[in-house]
Amino acid sequence: MTALLEVEDLRVAYGKIEAVKGISFTVESGQVVTLIGTNGAGKTTTLRTLSGLLKPSSGKITFDGKPLTGVAAHKIVALGLAHSPEGRHLFPRLTIEENLQLGAFLRKDKDGIEKDIQRVYELFPILGERRKQASGTLSGGEQQMLAMGRALMSRPKLLMLDEPSMGLSPIMMKKIMETIRELREQGTTILLVEQNAQAALTLADHAHVMEIGRIALSGTGQHLLHDESVRKAYLGED
Amino acid sequence: MSELPQQLANGLILGAMYGLIAIGYTMVYGIVQLINFAHGEIFMVGGFGALSVYLALPTGTSLALALPVMLLGGIAVSVLVGIAAERFAYRPLRGAPRLAPLITAIGLSIALQQAIWKWYPDGKQARVFPQFKGRALDILGATVQRGDLFVLIAAPLCMIALGFFVARTRSGRAMQATAQDPDTAKLMGINTDRIIVLAFAIGAAFAGVAAVAYGLRTGEVQFRMGFIMGLKAFTAAVLGGIGNIYGAMLGGVVLGIAEALATAYVEDIPGMQQFGGGAWKDVWAFVLLILVLLLRPQGLLGERVADRA
Ligand SMILES: Nc1ncnc2c1ncn2[C@@H]1O[C@H](COP(=O)(O)OP(=O)(O)OP(=O)(O)O)[C@@H](O)[C@H]1O
Ligand SMILES: [Mg+2]
């Protein structure tokens, strides 16, 4: 079986500074794969390149059998790749419902869209109660739920989440992680970038540790969870 | 000294024209944070477009019949020039330092003025624009020329159409999204390049409508007319809160009325006689701008900068 996403020797630079220095990994259908690593390791850069917002300097990205390199960002979501960006990036002056509708911008099936909006409201009831509220006025946790919901609205084959737990209270973080688990059980494939290594590794089928632009270590989530160097560097043990 | 209703009517007519042009500044700025300083000339060429259509019609065609086609002609020329400016002058400079598109805009303005000056038949002089015949109308105590009815009807219609477009259509929603967060708009599948072209096109179309209004009011079009009208409309856009379409129209009307009132009444203020009359009206317009910027930097309807995405 070929992987849903294949990244081969990907390099990305900002001007002269190379932020991603030749990484390779795959994501199989139905898996949760996580990228963890310190600040500035290149995780966000990797996701932004996958969704076409940044152009790689070299390397190959294959998604669902098609090459992604050189495809314009606005065409990539149509192929089934959705990206919930770091820092949420909602459309602040639009309402919750309008944000969700934009997540389904390319879909034409009105009834299906309405059903999926209801599904997001079931997943996150608070969003349903506030559907007419401008998203810029939501709390951080609510914004994160909406960002995830919006990414789901395109019915992606692969959902990329960049630090969904950033800045959230422990309770909110738990809720978000539970949701990711739920989504996986429903068969959504997820590429998860997280600072919270403990939570991410617990969830992940596969995990990669990034260090200054390279993948330093790979393995199953469980494996890395028990790896001594990972425990020292990312799980705060000594 | 003139009567108040008359001055309000004059201000409203002028202000509606400013507002229509201001839409172009504000929409483009709202989406790409670029001040299209060639917009005044996009307005100007629309006037010549409309005039050309009129001259191409059989002599003796009544203006009422000609007006719809002239309007289409004016809009078409403005939109074509606006789209070409975006495509060939501004798009290659996206991501360049802000000074680059500004200088380009000035160059483009001069080029468009000179093109009319050199190539439009008798373009070196003011060209006569057709006028509605018949007596002026009396509306609520003000005398309104028949030609001025055009802008009084067109401006609200344009605003209603634009408001509907932005709030209710798919492209309008995509435009809002692009204005608020362009990268994330791409992640939704929105072709933001297309949205930018659309913003230029709508702004240019409104400028084309304003150019016809200008021709009908002043009875002429000339290659320099875009400069001061563009500057006033830009002032109106800032006054209303740049980026806000309703602010642009409100800013235009406020500016137009302020100018009319200043022209008529400043000379009655003891000690201010020498600052009254038409010669000082531009000064008062910019005094108003400075006051608003001091007291309310975001403009009348603008969001505070911190609210912007
Ligand atoms: N727009 C940019 N211009 C220049 N350099 C950048 C830009 N964005 C990121 N970088 C640099 O690229 C490197 C990787 O950044 P990136 O945001 O991908 O890291 P990250 O792994 O997502 O970090 P974090 O966990 O803090 O979000 C960093 O050194 C960063 O300073
Ligand atoms: Mg990051």
Coordinates of C-alpha atoms and ligand atoms in Angstrom, one line a residue:
Chain A
M1 CA 0.0 0.0 0.0
T2 CA 1.4 3.4 -0.9
A3 CA 1.2 6.1 1.8
L4 CA -1.4 8.9 1.6
L5 CA 1.4 11.5 2.1
E6 CA 5.0 11.0 1.1
V7 CA 7.6 13.6 1.8
E8 CA 11.1 13.0 0.3
D9 CA 14.2 15.0 1.2
L10 CA 12.2 18.3 1.6
R11 CA 14.2 21.5 1.9
V12 CA 12.7 24.9 2.7
A13 CA 14.5 28.2 3.1
Y14 CA 13.6 31.7 4.1
G15 CA 16.0 33.7 1.9
K16 CA 19.4 32.3 2.7
I17 CA 18.4 30.6 6.0
E18 CA 17.4 27.0 5.5
A19 CA 14.7 26.1 8.0
V20 CA 14.0 22.6 6.8
K21 CA 17.1 20.7 5.8
G22 CA 16.1 17.6 3.9
I23 CA 13.4 15.7 5.8
S24 CA 11.5 12.5 4.7
F25 CA 8.5 10.9 6.3
T26 CA 5.2 9.3 5.3
V27 CA 1.7 9.3 6.6
E28 CA -0.5 6.2 6.0
S29 CA -4.2 6.5 5.6
G30 CA -6.0 6.2 9.0
Q31 CA -2.9 7.0 11.0
V32 CA -2.1 9.8 13.4
V33 CA 1.5 11.0 12.8
T34 CA 3.0 13.6 15.0
L35 CA 6.0 16.0 14.5
I36 CA 7.4 17.2 17.8
G37 CA 10.4 19.3 18.5
T38 CA 11.7 22.4 20.1
N39 CA 10.8 26.0 19.1
G40 CA 12.2 26.8 15.7
A41 CA 12.8 23.2 14.7
G42 CA 10.9 23.7 11.4
K43 CA 7.6 22.0 12.1
T44 CA 5.4 25.0 11.1
T45 CA 7.5 25.5 8.1
T46 CA 7.0 21.9 7.1
L47 CA 3.2 22.2 7.3
R48 CA 3.1 25.5 5.5
T49 CA 5.1 23.9 2.7
L50 CA 2.8 20.9 2.5
S51 CA -0.3 23.2 2.1
G52 CA 1.5 25.3 -0.6
L53 CA 1.9 28.6 1.4
L54 CA 5.7 28.2 1.1
K55 CA 7.6 26.9 -1.8
P56 CA 10.2 24.2 -1.1
S57 CA 13.7 24.8 -2.5
S58 CA 14.0 21.1 -3.3
G59 CA 12.4 17.7 -2.5
K60 CA 9.3 15.9 -3.4
I61 CA 5.8 15.8 -1.8
T62 CA 3.3 13.2 -3.1
F63 CA -0.2 13.3 -1.8
D64 CA -2.8 10.7 -2.7
G65 CA -0.6 9.7 -5.6
K66 CA -0.2 13.2 -7.0
P67 CA 2.8 15.5 -6.8
L68 CA 2.1 18.6 -4.6
T69 CA 5.2 20.6 -5.3
G70 CA 4.3 23.6 -7.5
V71 CA 0.6 23.3 -6.9
A72 CA -0.9 26.7 -5.8
A73 CA -2.1 26.8 -2.2
H74 CA -5.7 27.4 -3.0
K75 CA -5.8 24.2 -5.2
I76 CA -4.3 21.9 -2.5
V77 CA -7.4 21.9 -0.2
A78 CA -9.4 20.6 -3.2
L79 CA -7.1 17.5 -3.3
G80 CA -8.1 16.7 0.3
L81 CA -5.5 18.3 2.5
A82 CA -6.7 20.6 5.2
H83 CA -4.5 22.8 7.4
S84 CA -5.4 24.3 10.8
P85 CA -2.6 26.8 11.1
E86 CA -0.6 27.6 14.2
G87 CA -2.2 30.4 16.1
R88 CA -5.7 29.5 14.7
H89 CA -6.0 32.2 12.2
L90 CA -9.7 32.5 12.2
F91 CA -11.4 35.2 10.2
P92 CA -12.0 37.4 13.2
R93 CA -14.8 39.6 12.0
L94 CA -16.8 36.8 10.6
T95 CA -19.1 34.7 12.8
I96 CA -18.5 31.1 13.9
E97 CA -20.9 29.8 11.2
E98 CA -19.4 31.9 8.5
N99 CA -15.9 30.6 9.4
L100 CA -17.3 27.1 9.1
Q101 CA -18.9 27.8 5.8
L102 CA -15.5 29.1 4.5
G103 CA -14.0 25.8 5.5
A104 CA -16.3 24.3 2.9
F105 CA -15.7 27.0 0.4
L106 CA -15.0 24.6 -2.5
R107 CA -17.9 22.2 -1.8
K108 CA -21.1 22.5 -3.7
D109 CA -23.3 20.1 -1.7
K110 CA -25.4 22.5 0.4
D111 CA -27.1 19.7 2.4
G112 CA -23.8 18.0 3.1
I113 CA -22.3 21.3 4.3
E114 CA -25.2 21.9 6.6
K115 CA -24.9 18.4 8.0
D116 CA -21.2 18.8 8.6
I117 CA -21.8 22.2 10.4
Q118 CA -24.2 20.3 12.7
R119 CA -21.6 17.7 13.2
V120 CA -19.0 20.3 14.3
Y121 CA -21.7 21.7 16.7
E122 CA -22.2 18.2 18.1
L123 CA -18.4 17.8 18.5
F124 CA -18.2 21.3 20.2
P125 CA -21.6 22.3 21.5
I126 CA -20.4 25.7 22.7
L127 CA -19.8 26.7 19.0
G128 CA -23.4 25.9 18.2
E129 CA -24.6 28.1 21.0
R130 CA -22.5 31.0 19.8
R131 CA -22.9 30.5 16.0
K132 CA -23.7 34.1 15.3
Q133 CA -20.8 35.5 17.4
A134 CA -17.8 37.1 15.7
S135 CA -15.0 34.6 16.0
G136 CA -12.5 37.2 17.1
T137 CA -14.4 37.5 20.4
L138 CA -14.2 33.8 21.3
S139 CA -11.9 32.5 24.0
G140 CA -8.7 30.8 23.1
G141 CA -10.1 27.3 23.6
E142 CA -13.2 28.1 21.6
Q143 CA -11.1 29.6 18.8
Q144 CA -9.1 26.4 18.7
M145 CA -12.3 24.3 18.5
L146 CA -13.5 26.5 15.6
A147 CA -10.1 26.3 13.8
M148 CA -10.3 22.5 14.0
G149 CA -14.0 22.4 12.9
R150 CA -13.3 24.7 10.0
A151 CA -10.5 22.5 8.8
L152 CA -12.8 19.5 9.0
M153 CA -15.4 21.2 6.9
S154 CA -13.5 20.5 3.7
R155 CA -13.9 16.7 4.5
P156 CA -10.1 16.3 4.2
K157 CA -8.4 13.0 3.6
L158 CA -5.6 14.4 5.7
L159 CA -6.0 16.9 8.5
M160 CA -2.9 18.9 9.5
L161 CA -3.1 20.5 13.0
D162 CA -0.4 22.9 14.1
E163 CA -0.2 23.1 17.9
P164 CA -3.9 22.7 18.6
S165 CA -3.2 22.8 22.4
M166 CA -1.1 26.0 22.4
G167 CA -2.1 28.4 25.2
L168 CA -5.0 26.2 26.4
S169 CA -5.8 25.3 30.0
P170 CA -5.2 21.7 31.0
I171 CA -8.9 20.9 30.8
M172 CA -9.2 22.5 27.3
M173 CA -6.1 20.7 26.2
K174 CA -7.6 17.4 27.3
K175 CA -10.8 18.1 25.4
I176 CA -8.9 18.9 22.2
M177 CA -6.8 15.7 22.5
E178 CA -9.9 13.7 23.1
T179 CA -11.4 15.2 20.0
I180 CA -8.3 14.2 18.0
R181 CA -8.7 10.7 19.3
E182 CA -12.3 10.7 18.3
L183 CA -11.5 11.9 14.8
R184 CA -9.0 9.2 14.4
E185 CA -11.5 6.6 15.5
Q186 CA -13.8 7.9 12.8
G187 CA -11.0 7.3 10.3
T188 CA -9.6 10.8 9.8
T189 CA -5.9 10.8 9.0
I190 CA -4.1 13.4 11.0
L191 CA -0.6 15.0 10.9
L192 CA -0.2 16.6 14.3
V193 CA 2.4 19.2 15.3
E194 CA 2.6 19.6 19.0
Q195 CA 4.7 21.2 21.8
N196 CA 3.0 19.0 24.3
A197 CA 5.0 15.9 23.5
Q198 CA 3.4 13.7 26.1
A199 CA -0.1 14.1 24.8
A200 CA 1.0 13.9 21.1
L201 CA 3.1 10.7 21.6
T202 CA 0.3 9.1 23.5
L203 CA -2.0 9.6 20.6
A204 CA 0.3 9.0 17.7
D205 CA 0.8 5.8 15.7
H206 CA 4.0 7.3 14.4
A207 CA 6.2 10.2 15.6
H208 CA 9.1 12.2 14.4
V209 CA 11.3 14.4 16.5
M210 CA 12.6 17.4 14.6
E211 CA 15.7 19.3 15.6
I212 CA 16.9 22.4 13.8
G213 CA 15.4 21.4 10.4
R214 CA 16.1 17.7 10.5
I215 CA 14.3 14.6 11.7
A216 CA 16.5 13.4 14.6
L217 CA 14.5 10.4 15.7
S218 CA 11.5 8.5 14.4
G219 CA 9.4 5.6 15.8
T220 CA 6.0 4.6 17.0
G221 CA 4.4 6.9 19.6
Q222 CA 4.8 4.4 22.3
H223 CA 8.4 3.7 21.4
L224 CA 9.3 7.4 21.6
L225 CA 7.3 7.9 24.8
H226 CA 9.7 5.5 26.4
D227 CA 12.9 6.6 24.7
E228 CA 15.3 8.0 27.2
S229 CA 16.6 10.9 25.1
V230 CA 13.0 12.0 24.3
R231 CA 12.0 11.7 27.9
K232 CA 14.9 13.9 28.8
A233 CA 14.6 16.5 26.1
Y234 CA 10.8 16.8 25.7
L235 CA 9.1 15.3 28.6
G236 CA 11.0 17.2 31.2
E237 CA 12.7 14.3 33.0
D238 CA 16.3 14.1 34.1
Chain B
M1 CA -24.4 84.1 1.1
S2 CA -26.4 81.1 -0.1
E3 CA -29.1 79.2 1.6
L4 CA -28.4 76.1 3.6
P5 CA -30.5 73.6 1.6
Q6 CA -28.6 74.6 -1.5
Q7 CA -25.3 74.1 0.1
L8 CA -26.3 70.8 1.5
A9 CA -27.4 69.7 -2.0
N10 CA -24.2 70.8 -3.6
G11 CA -22.2 69.1 -0.9
L12 CA -24.2 65.9 -1.3
I13 CA -23.7 65.8 -5.0
L14 CA -20.0 66.4 -4.8
G15 CA -19.7 64.0 -1.9
A16 CA -21.4 61.2 -3.6
M17 CA -18.8 61.5 -6.4
Y18 CA -16.0 61.5 -3.9
G19 CA -17.6 58.5 -2.2
L20 CA -17.9 56.5 -5.4
I21 CA -14.2 57.1 -6.2
A22 CA -13.2 56.5 -2.6
I23 CA -14.6 52.9 -2.8
G24 CA -11.7 52.0 -5.1
Y25 CA -9.1 53.2 -2.7
T26 CA -10.7 51.5 0.2
M27 CA -11.3 48.1 -1.4
V28 CA -7.9 47.8 -2.8
Y29 CA -6.3 48.9 0.5
G30 CA -8.5 46.6 2.5
I31 CA -7.3 43.6 0.5
V32 CA -3.7 44.3 -0.4
Q33 CA -2.8 47.2 1.9
L34 CA -1.8 49.2 -1.2
I35 CA -2.8 52.8 -1.9
N36 CA -3.5 52.8 -5.7
F37 CA -2.5 56.4 -6.3
A38 CA -3.3 55.9 -10.0
H39 CA -7.0 55.5 -9.1
G40 CA -7.7 59.1 -9.9
E41 CA -6.5 58.5 -13.5
I42 CA -8.6 55.3 -13.6
F43 CA -11.5 57.7 -12.9
M44 CA -10.4 60.1 -15.5
V45 CA -10.1 57.6 -18.4
G46 CA -13.6 56.4 -17.6
G47 CA -14.8 59.9 -18.4
F48 CA -13.1 59.8 -21.8
G49 CA -14.5 56.3 -22.3
A50 CA -18.0 57.5 -21.8
L51 CA -17.4 60.6 -24.0
S52 CA -16.1 58.4 -26.8
V53 CA -19.2 56.2 -26.7
Y54 CA -21.3 59.4 -27.0
L55 CA -19.3 60.7 -29.9
A56 CA -19.6 57.3 -31.7
L57 CA -23.4 57.4 -31.5
P58 CA -25.4 59.0 -34.3
T59 CA -25.6 62.8 -33.9
G60 CA -28.8 63.8 -32.3
T61 CA -29.2 60.8 -30.1
S62 CA -30.9 62.0 -27.0
L63 CA -28.7 61.9 -23.9
A64 CA -31.3 59.9 -21.9
L65 CA -31.0 57.1 -24.5
A66 CA -27.2 57.5 -24.8
L67 CA -26.5 57.5 -21.0
P68 CA -26.8 53.8 -20.3
V69 CA -24.4 53.0 -23.1
M70 CA -22.1 55.8 -22.1
L71 CA -22.1 54.5 -18.6
L72 CA -21.2 51.0 -19.8
G73 CA -18.4 52.5 -22.0
G74 CA -17.0 54.5 -19.1
I75 CA -17.1 51.6 -16.7
A76 CA -15.5 49.3 -19.3
V77 CA -12.6 51.6 -20.0
S78 CA -12.0 52.2 -16.2
V79 CA -12.2 48.5 -15.4
L80 CA -9.9 47.5 -18.3
V81 CA -7.3 50.0 -17.2
G82 CA -7.8 49.1 -13.5
I83 CA -7.2 45.4 -14.2
A84 CA -4.2 46.1 -16.4
A85 CA -2.7 48.2 -13.7
E86 CA -3.1 45.4 -11.2
R87 CA -1.8 42.8 -13.5
F88 CA 1.2 44.6 -15.0
A89 CA 2.1 47.4 -12.6
Y90 CA 1.2 46.1 -9.1
R91 CA 1.2 42.3 -9.1
P92 CA 4.9 42.1 -10.0
L93 CA 5.7 44.3 -7.0
R94 CA 3.8 42.2 -4.4
G95 CA 6.2 41.7 -1.5
A96 CA 8.4 44.6 -2.6
P97 CA 9.1 47.5 -0.2
R98 CA 6.1 49.8 0.0
L99 CA 7.8 52.6 -1.8
A100 CA 8.0 50.6 -5.0
P101 CA 4.3 50.4 -5.8
L102 CA 3.9 54.0 -4.7
I103 CA 6.4 55.2 -7.2
T104 CA 4.9 52.9 -9.8
A105 CA 1.5 54.5 -9.1
I106 CA 2.9 58.0 -9.7
G107 CA 4.5 56.8 -12.9
L108 CA 1.3 55.2 -14.0
S109 CA -0.7 58.3 -13.3
I110 CA 1.6 60.5 -15.4
A111 CA 1.5 57.9 -18.2
L112 CA -2.3 57.8 -18.3
Q113 CA -2.6 61.6 -18.2
Q114 CA 0.0 61.9 -21.0
A115 CA -1.7 59.2 -23.1
I116 CA -5.0 61.1 -23.1
W117 CA -3.1 64.4 -23.7
K118 CA -1.2 63.0 -26.6
W119 CA -3.6 60.6 -28.3
Y120 CA -7.1 61.5 -27.4
P121 CA -8.4 63.8 -30.2
D122 CA -8.1 67.3 -28.8
G123 CA -7.1 65.8 -25.5
K124 CA -4.9 68.7 -24.7
Q125 CA -8.0 70.8 -24.0
A126 CA -11.1 70.1 -21.9
R127 CA -13.5 68.2 -24.0
V128 CA -17.2 69.1 -23.9
F129 CA -19.4 66.4 -22.2
P130 CA -23.0 66.3 -23.1
Q131 CA -25.5 68.0 -20.8
F132 CA -29.2 67.3 -20.0
K133 CA -31.3 70.1 -21.4
G134 CA -34.2 71.5 -19.4
R135 CA -34.8 73.6 -16.4
A136 CA -33.2 72.7 -13.1
L137 CA -35.4 71.0 -10.5
D138 CA -36.4 72.3 -7.2
I139 CA -35.9 69.7 -4.5
L140 CA -36.6 70.6 -0.9
G141 CA -35.7 74.2 -1.4
A142 CA -32.5 73.5 -3.4
T143 CA -32.0 73.9 -7.1
V144 CA -30.6 70.7 -8.6
Q145 CA -29.5 70.4 -12.2
R146 CA -30.9 67.5 -14.1
G147 CA -27.5 66.0 -14.7
D148 CA -26.9 65.9 -11.0
L149 CA -29.8 63.6 -10.4
F150 CA -27.6 60.9 -12.0
V151 CA -25.2 60.7 -9.1
L152 CA -27.9 61.1 -6.5
I153 CA -29.5 58.0 -7.9
A154 CA -26.5 56.0 -9.0
A155 CA -24.5 56.4 -5.7
P156 CA -27.1 54.8 -3.4
L157 CA -27.8 52.0 -6.0
C158 CA -24.1 51.2 -6.3
M159 CA -23.7 51.1 -2.5
I160 CA -26.7 48.8 -2.1
A161 CA -25.4 46.5 -4.8
L162 CA -21.9 46.4 -3.3
G163 CA -23.3 45.8 0.2
F164 CA -25.3 42.9 -1.1
F165 CA -22.3 41.5 -3.0
V166 CA -20.0 41.6 -0.1
A167 CA -22.4 40.2 2.5
R168 CA -24.4 37.8 0.5
T169 CA -22.4 36.2 -2.3
R170 CA -19.8 33.6 -2.4
S171 CA -17.2 35.9 -4.0
G172 CA -18.1 38.6 -1.5
R173 CA -17.5 36.2 1.4
A174 CA -14.2 35.2 -0.2
M175 CA -13.3 38.9 -0.4
Q176 CA -14.0 39.4 3.3
A177 CA -11.9 36.4 4.1
T178 CA -9.0 37.6 1.9
A179 CA -9.1 41.0 3.5
Q180 CA -9.0 39.5 7.0
D181 CA -6.3 36.9 6.5
P182 CA -5.0 36.2 3.0
D183 CA -2.9 33.2 3.7
T184 CA -5.7 31.4 5.6
A185 CA -8.1 32.4 2.8
K186 CA -5.8 30.4 0.4
L187 CA -6.1 27.4 2.8
M188 CA -9.9 27.5 2.4
G189 CA -9.4 27.2 -1.4
I190 CA -9.9 30.8 -2.2
N191 CA -8.0 32.0 -5.3
T192 CA -6.8 35.3 -3.7
D193 CA -5.2 36.6 -6.9
R194 CA -8.7 36.5 -8.4
I195 CA -10.1 38.3 -5.4
I196 CA -7.5 41.1 -5.8
V197 CA -8.4 41.5 -9.5
L198 CA -12.0 41.7 -8.5
A199 CA -11.3 44.4 -5.9
F200 CA -9.5 46.5 -8.5
A201 CA -12.3 45.9 -11.0
I202 CA -15.1 46.9 -8.7
G203 CA -13.3 50.0 -7.6
A204 CA -12.6 50.9 -11.2
A205 CA -16.2 50.4 -12.1
F206 CA -17.4 52.8 -9.4
A207 CA -14.8 55.3 -10.6
G208 CA -16.3 54.9 -14.1
V209 CA -19.7 55.7 -12.7
A210 CA -18.3 58.7 -10.9
A211 CA -16.6 59.9 -14.1
V212 CA -19.9 60.0 -15.9
A213 CA -21.4 62.0 -13.0
Y214 CA -18.5 64.4 -13.1
G215 CA -18.9 64.9 -16.8
L216 CA -22.6 65.5 -16.5
R217 CA -22.1 68.0 -13.6
T218 CA -19.2 70.0 -15.0
G219 CA -20.0 69.7 -18.7
E220 CA -16.5 68.6 -19.6
V221 CA -13.8 66.0 -19.1
Q222 CA -10.1 66.7 -19.2
F223 CA -6.9 64.8 -18.7
R224 CA -6.0 66.4 -15.4
M225 CA -9.4 65.9 -13.7
G226 CA -8.2 62.8 -11.9
F227 CA -5.7 64.5 -9.8
I228 CA -7.7 66.7 -7.5
M229 CA -10.7 64.3 -7.5
G230 CA -8.5 61.4 -6.7
L231 CA -6.9 63.3 -3.9
K232 CA -10.2 64.3 -2.4
A233 CA -11.6 60.8 -2.8
F234 CA -8.5 59.4 -1.1
T235 CA -9.1 61.9 1.7
A236 CA -12.7 60.7 1.9
A237 CA -11.5 57.1 2.2
V238 CA -9.2 57.9 5.0
L239 CA -11.8 60.1 6.7
G240 CA -14.3 57.3 6.6
G241 CA -11.8 54.7 7.8
I242 CA -9.7 53.1 5.1
G243 CA -10.8 49.5 4.4
N244 CA -14.4 50.2 5.2
I245 CA -16.7 50.5 2.1
Y246 CA -19.5 52.3 4.0
G247 CA -16.9 54.5 5.6
A248 CA -15.7 55.5 2.1
M249 CA -19.2 56.8 1.1
L250 CA -19.8 58.4 4.4
G251 CA -16.4 60.1 4.2
G252 CA -17.2 61.3 0.7
V253 CA -20.5 62.9 1.8
V254 CA -19.0 64.4 4.9
L255 CA -16.2 65.9 2.9
G256 CA -18.4 67.2 0.2
I257 CA -20.8 68.9 2.6
A258 CA -18.0 70.3 4.7
E259 CA -16.5 71.8 1.6
A260 CA -19.8 73.3 0.4
L261 CA -20.5 74.7 3.9
A262 CA -17.0 76.1 4.2
T263 CA -17.2 77.8 0.8
A264 CA -20.5 79.4 1.7
Y265 CA -20.2 80.3 5.3
V266 CA -16.6 80.7 6.5
E267 CA -16.5 84.3 5.1
D268 CA -19.4 85.1 7.5
I269 CA -17.3 84.3 10.5
P270 CA -15.9 87.5 12.0
G271 CA -12.3 87.8 11.2
M272 CA -12.3 84.9 8.6
Q273 CA -13.5 86.9 5.6
Q274 CA -10.3 86.3 3.7
F275 CA -10.6 82.5 4.1
G276 CA -14.1 82.1 2.6
G277 CA -15.2 81.3 -0.9
G278 CA -14.3 78.6 -3.4
A279 CA -10.6 79.4 -3.4
W280 CA -10.2 78.0 0.1
K281 CA -12.4 74.9 -0.1
D282 CA -9.6 72.5 -0.7
V283 CA -7.8 73.8 2.4
W284 CA -10.9 73.3 4.5
A285 CA -11.2 69.7 3.2
F286 CA -7.7 68.9 4.3
V287 CA -8.1 70.7 7.6
L288 CA -11.1 68.4 8.2
L289 CA -8.9 65.4 7.4
I290 CA -6.2 66.5 9.8
L291 CA -8.8 67.0 12.6
V292 CA -10.3 63.6 12.1
L293 CA -6.9 62.0 12.0
L294 CA -5.9 63.7 15.2
L295 CA -9.1 62.9 17.1
R296 CA -10.0 59.6 15.5
P297 CA -7.0 58.1 13.7
Q298 CA -8.9 55.1 12.5
G299 CA -11.4 57.3 10.6
L300 CA -15.1 57.6 11.2
L301 CA -16.1 54.0 10.7
G302 CA -12.6 52.4 10.7
E303 CA -11.7 49.6 13.0
R304 CA -8.8 50.1 15.3
V305 CA -5.6 48.8 13.8
A306 CA -5.3 46.2 16.5
D307 CA -8.5 44.5 15.3
R308 CA -7.1 43.9 11.9
A309 CA -6.0 40.4 11.1
Ligands
LIG1 N1 8.8 34.1 7.8 C1 10.0 33.7 8.2 N2 11.2 34.4 7.8 C2 12.4 34.0 8.2 N3 12.6 32.9 9.0 C3 11.6 32.3 9.5 C4 10.2 32.6 9.1 N4 9.4 31.8 9.7 C5 10.1 30.9 10.4 N5 11.5 31.2 10.3 C6 12.6 30.5 10.9 O1 12.6 29.1 10.5 C7 12.9 28.3 11.6 C8 11.8 27.3 11.7 O2 10.6 27.9 12.2 P1 9.2 27.2 12.4 O3 8.2 28.2 12.6 O4 9.0 26.3 11.3 O5 9.5 26.4 13.7 P2 8.5 25.5 14.6 O6 9.1 24.2 14.7 O7 7.1 25.6 14.1 O8 8.7 26.2 16.0 P3 7.5 26.5 17.1 O9 7.4 25.2 17.9 O10 8.1 27.6 17.9 O11 6.3 26.9 16.4 C9 13.1 29.2 12.8 O12 14.5 29.3 12.9 C10 12.4 30.5 12.4 O13 13.1 31.6 13.0
MG2 MG 5.4 26.3 14.8

